[in-house]
Tab-separated table of C-alpha atoms in Angstrom:
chain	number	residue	atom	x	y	z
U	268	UNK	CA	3.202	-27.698	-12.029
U	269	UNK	CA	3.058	-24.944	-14.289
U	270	UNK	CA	0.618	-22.853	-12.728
U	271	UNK	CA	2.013	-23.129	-9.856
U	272	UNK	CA	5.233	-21.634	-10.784
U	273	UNK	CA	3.485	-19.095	-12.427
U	274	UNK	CA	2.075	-18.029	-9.418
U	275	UNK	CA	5.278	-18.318	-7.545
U	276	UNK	CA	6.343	-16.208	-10.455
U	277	UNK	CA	4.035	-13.632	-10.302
U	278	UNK	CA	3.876	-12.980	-6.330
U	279	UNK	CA	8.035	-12.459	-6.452
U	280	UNK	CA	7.507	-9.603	-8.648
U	281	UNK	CA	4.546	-7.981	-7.122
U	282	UNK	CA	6.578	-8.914	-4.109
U	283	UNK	CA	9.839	-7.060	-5.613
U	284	UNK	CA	7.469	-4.273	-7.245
U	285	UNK	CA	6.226	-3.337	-3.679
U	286	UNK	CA	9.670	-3.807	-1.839
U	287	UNK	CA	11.190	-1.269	-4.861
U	288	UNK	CA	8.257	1.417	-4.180
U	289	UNK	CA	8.681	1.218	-0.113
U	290	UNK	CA	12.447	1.614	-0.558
U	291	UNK	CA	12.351	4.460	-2.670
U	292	UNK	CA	9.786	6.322	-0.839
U	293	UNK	CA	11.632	5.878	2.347
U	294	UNK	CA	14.839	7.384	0.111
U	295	UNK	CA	12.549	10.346	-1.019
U	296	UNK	CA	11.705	11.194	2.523
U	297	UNK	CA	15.688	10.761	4.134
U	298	UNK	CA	16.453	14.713	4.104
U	299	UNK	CA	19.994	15.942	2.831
U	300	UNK	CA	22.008	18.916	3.815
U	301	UNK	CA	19.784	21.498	1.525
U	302	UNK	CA	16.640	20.819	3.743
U	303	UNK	CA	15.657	20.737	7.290
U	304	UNK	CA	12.566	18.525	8.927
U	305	UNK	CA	9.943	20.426	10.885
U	306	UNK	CA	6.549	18.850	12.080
U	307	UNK	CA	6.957	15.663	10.158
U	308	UNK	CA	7.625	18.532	6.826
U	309	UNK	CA	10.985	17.841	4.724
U	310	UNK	CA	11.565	21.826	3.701
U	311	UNK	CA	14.014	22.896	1.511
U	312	UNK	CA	15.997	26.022	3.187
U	313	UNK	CA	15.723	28.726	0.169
U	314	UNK	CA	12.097	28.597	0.414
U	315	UNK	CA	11.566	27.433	4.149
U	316	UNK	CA	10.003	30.830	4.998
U	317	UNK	CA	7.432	30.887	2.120
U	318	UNK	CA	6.643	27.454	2.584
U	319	UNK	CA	6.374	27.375	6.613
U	320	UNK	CA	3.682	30.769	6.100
U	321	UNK	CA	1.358	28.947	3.703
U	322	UNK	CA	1.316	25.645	6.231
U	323	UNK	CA	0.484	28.031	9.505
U	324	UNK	CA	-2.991	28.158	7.304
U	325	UNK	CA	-3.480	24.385	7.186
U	326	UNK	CA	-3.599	23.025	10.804
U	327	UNK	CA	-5.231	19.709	9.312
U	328	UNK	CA	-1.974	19.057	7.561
U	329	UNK	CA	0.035	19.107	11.058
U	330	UNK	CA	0.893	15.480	11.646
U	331	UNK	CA	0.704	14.539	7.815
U	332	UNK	CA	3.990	14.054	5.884
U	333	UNK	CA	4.622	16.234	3.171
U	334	UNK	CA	8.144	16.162	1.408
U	335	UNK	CA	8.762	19.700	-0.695
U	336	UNK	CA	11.549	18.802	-3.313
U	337	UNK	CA	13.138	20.969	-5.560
U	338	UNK	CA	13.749	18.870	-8.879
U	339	UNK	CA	15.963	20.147	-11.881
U	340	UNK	CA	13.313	20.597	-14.655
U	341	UNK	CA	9.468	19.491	-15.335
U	342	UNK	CA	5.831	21.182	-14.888
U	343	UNK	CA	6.701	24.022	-12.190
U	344	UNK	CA	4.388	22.708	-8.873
U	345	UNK	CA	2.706	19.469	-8.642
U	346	UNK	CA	1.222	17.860	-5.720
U	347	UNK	CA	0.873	14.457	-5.157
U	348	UNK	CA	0.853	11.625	-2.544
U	349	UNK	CA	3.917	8.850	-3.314
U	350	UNK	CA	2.694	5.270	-5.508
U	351	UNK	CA	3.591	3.133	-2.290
U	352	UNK	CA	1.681	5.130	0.843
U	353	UNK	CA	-1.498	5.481	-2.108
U	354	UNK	CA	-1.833	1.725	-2.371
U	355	UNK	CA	-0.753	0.269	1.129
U	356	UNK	CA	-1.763	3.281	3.435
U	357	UNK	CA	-4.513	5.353	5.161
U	358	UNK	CA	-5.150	9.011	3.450
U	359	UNK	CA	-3.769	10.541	6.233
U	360	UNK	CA	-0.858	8.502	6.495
U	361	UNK	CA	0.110	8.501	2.894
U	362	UNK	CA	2.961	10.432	2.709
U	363	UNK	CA	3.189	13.313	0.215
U	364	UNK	CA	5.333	15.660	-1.909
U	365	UNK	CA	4.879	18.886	-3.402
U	366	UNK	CA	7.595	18.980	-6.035
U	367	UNK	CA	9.199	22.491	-7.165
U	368	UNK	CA	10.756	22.757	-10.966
U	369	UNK	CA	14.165	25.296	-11.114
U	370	UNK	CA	13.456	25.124	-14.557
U	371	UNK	CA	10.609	24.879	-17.142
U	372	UNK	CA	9.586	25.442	-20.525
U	373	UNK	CA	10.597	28.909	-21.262
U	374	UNK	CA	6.354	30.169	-21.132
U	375	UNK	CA	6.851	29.044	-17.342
U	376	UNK	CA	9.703	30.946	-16.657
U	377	UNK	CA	7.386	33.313	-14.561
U	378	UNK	CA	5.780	30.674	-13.018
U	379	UNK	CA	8.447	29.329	-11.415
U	380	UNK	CA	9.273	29.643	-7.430
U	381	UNK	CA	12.478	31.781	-7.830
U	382	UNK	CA	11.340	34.507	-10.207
U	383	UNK	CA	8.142	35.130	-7.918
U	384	UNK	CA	7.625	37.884	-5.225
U	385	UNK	CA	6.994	36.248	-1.543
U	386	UNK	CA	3.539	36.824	-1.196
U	387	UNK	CA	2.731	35.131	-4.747
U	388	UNK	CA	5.069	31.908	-3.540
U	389	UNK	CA	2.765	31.807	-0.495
U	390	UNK	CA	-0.210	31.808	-2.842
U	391	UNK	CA	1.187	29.223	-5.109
U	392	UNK	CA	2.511	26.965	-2.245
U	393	UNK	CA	-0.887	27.463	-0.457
U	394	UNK	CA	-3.090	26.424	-4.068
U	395	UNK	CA	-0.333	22.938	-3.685
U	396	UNK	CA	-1.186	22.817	0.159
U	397	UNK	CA	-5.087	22.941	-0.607
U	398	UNK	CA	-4.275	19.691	-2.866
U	399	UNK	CA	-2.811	18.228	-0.031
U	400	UNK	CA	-5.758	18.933	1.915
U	401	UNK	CA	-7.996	17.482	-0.335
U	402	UNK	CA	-6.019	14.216	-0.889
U	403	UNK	CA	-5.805	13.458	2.816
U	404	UNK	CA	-10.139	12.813	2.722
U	405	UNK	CA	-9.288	10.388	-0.262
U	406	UNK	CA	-9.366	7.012	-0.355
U	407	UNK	CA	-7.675	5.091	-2.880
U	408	UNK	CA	-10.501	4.833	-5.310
U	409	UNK	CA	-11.408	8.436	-5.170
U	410	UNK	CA	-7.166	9.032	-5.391
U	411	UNK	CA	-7.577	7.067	-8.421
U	412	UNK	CA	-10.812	8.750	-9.665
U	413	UNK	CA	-8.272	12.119	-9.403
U	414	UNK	CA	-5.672	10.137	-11.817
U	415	UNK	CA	-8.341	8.968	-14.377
U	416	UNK	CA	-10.163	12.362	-14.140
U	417	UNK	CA	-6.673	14.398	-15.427
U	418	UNK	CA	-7.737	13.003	-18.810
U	419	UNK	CA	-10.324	15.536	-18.762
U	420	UNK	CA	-10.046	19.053	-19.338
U	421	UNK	CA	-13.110	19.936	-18.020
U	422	UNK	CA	-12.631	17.823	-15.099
U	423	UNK	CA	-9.336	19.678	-14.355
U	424	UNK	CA	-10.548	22.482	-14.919
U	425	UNK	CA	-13.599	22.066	-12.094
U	426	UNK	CA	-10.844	20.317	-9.635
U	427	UNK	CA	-8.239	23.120	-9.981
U	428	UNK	CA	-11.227	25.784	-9.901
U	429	UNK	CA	-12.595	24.483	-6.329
U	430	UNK	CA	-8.534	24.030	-5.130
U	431	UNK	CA	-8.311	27.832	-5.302
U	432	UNK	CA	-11.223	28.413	-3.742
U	433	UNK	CA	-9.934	25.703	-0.705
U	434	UNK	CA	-7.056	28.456	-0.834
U	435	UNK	CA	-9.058	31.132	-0.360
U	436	UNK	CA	-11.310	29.803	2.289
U	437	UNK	CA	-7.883	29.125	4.463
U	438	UNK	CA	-7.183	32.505	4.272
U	439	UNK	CA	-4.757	32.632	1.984
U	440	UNK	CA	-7.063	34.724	-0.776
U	441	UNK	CA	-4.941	37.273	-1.054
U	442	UNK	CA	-1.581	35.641	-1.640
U	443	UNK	CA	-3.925	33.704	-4.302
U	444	UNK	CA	-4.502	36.610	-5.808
U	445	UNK	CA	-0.566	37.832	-5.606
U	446	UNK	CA	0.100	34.645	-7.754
U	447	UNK	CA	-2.978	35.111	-10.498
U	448	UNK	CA	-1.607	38.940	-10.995
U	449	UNK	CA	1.747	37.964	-11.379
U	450	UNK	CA	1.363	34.674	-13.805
U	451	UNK	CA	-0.882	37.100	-15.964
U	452	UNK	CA	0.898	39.607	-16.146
U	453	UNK	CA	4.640	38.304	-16.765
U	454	UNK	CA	4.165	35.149	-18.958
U	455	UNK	CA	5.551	35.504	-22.385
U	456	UNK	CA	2.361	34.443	-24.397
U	457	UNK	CA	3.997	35.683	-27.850
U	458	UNK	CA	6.364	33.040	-27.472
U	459	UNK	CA	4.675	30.466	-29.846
U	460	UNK	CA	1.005	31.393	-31.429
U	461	UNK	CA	0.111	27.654	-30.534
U	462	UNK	CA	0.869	28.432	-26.653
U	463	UNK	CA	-0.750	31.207	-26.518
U	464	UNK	CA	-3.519	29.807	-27.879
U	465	UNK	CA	-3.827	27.164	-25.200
U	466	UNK	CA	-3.164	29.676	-22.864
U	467	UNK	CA	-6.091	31.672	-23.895
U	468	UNK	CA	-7.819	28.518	-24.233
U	469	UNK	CA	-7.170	27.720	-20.458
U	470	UNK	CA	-8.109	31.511	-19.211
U	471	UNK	CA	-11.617	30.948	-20.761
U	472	UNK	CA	-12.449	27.706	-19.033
U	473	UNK	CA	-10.353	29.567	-15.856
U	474	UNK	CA	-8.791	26.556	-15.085
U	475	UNK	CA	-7.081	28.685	-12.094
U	476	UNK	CA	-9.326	31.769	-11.417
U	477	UNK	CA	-8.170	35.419	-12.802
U	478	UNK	CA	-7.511	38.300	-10.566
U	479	UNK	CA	-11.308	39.377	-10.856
U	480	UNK	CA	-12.706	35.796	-9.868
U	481	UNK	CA	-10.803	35.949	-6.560
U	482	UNK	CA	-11.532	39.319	-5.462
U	483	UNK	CA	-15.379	38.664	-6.456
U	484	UNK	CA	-15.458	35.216	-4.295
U	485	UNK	CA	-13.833	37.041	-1.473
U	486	UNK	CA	-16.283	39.659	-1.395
U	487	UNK	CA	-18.985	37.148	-1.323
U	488	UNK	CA	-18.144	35.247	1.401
U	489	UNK	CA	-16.777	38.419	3.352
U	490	UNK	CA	-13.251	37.479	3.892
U	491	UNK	CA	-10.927	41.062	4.026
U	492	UNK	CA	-10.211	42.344	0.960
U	493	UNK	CA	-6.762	42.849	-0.507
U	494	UNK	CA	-3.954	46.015	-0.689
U	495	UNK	CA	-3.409	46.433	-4.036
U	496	UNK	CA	0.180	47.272	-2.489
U	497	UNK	CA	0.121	43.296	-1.630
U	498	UNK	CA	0.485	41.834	-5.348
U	499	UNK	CA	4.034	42.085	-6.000
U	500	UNK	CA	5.551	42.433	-2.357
């Protein structure tokens, strides 16, 4: 008898746990007055024309759903499919955000979507996009393989290393390289010794590829190469 209410007990709360994740997902993904729905796309409007460039590069993303939300405060971009669609759907009918930060840690001040010039938002929203690309040929083992590999710096540093080279093979080198010049050059890396020691610490391993990388990998594959006049437009 006891068993047998504990299993009673335990499929009403993986019951309830998967009712709570469906609802809020479907909340996520109801837009509000601040955003408009294109192509199966929540945008918001401040950064619809950025945002609607970089997708023109990514026709395999047409008919996936892809929420962009601007949040209040956390890590400035991160991409991501939703807990519910990554257990109970197919890759490519997960449904997925790419959530922008107004505000950061004051080192990412630079880094976030407002203070950037339109060609590095493109770059930055195109390095999210080629995330999104990449999820939508995972499973949910490799989707998990992604969770348990962020433990790793040198596994983060490989996966973010081949998702700006994704960007650049859609096309989208040079607002890649827009974004690189502008992080490097505007972040505040005397704020704390300790950052910028992580910081440095990061541009060894080129977790995200310098200025340099990108115009080299370009050059090697043949893809046009960039106006200087481009960087900070």
């Amino acid at each position: 008898m006891t068993k047998k209410i504990t299993l009673v007990t335990l499929l009403i709360l993986i019951s309830s746990c998967v009712l709570i994740f469906y609802l809020t997902e479907n909340r996520s993904f109801c837009p509000s007055e601040n955003e408009l729905v294109k192509n199966k796309k929540i945008i918001p409007i401040q950064y619809s024309v950025p945002i609607e460039e970089a997708l023109s590069f990514y026709p395999e993303l047409n008919d996936i759903h892809i929420k962009f939300e601007v949040i209040e405060n956390g890590i400035p971009f991160v991409s991501r499919p939703t807990i519910f669609s990554t257990l109970f759907r197919s890759a490519k009918n997960r449904r997925y955000l790419i959530l922008i930060a107004k505000k950061s840690i004051p080192l990412f001040d630079s880094a976030l979507m407002h203070t950037m010039p339109r060609n590095a938002q493109v770059g930055v929203i195109g390095h999210e996009l080629a995330h999104t690309s990449d999820f939508i040929n995972r499973n949910t083992l490799r989707m998990l393989r992604v969770a348990v590999g962020n433990l790793s710096s040198e596994y983060l540093d490989e996966f973010e290393q081949q998702t700006d080279i994704r960007t650049i093979d859609h096309g989208l080198g040079c607002n890649l390289l827009a974004w690189s010049s502008w992080i490097r050059t505007h972040i505040n890396l005397d704020s704390s010794p300790k950052i910028k020691s992580i910081m440095e610490d990061l541009d060894k391993t080129e977790r995200y590829l310098k200025p340099t990388s990108i115009v080299r990998i370009m050059k090697e594959k043949g893809y046009t190469q960039c106006e200087d006049s481009m960087y900070y437009q």
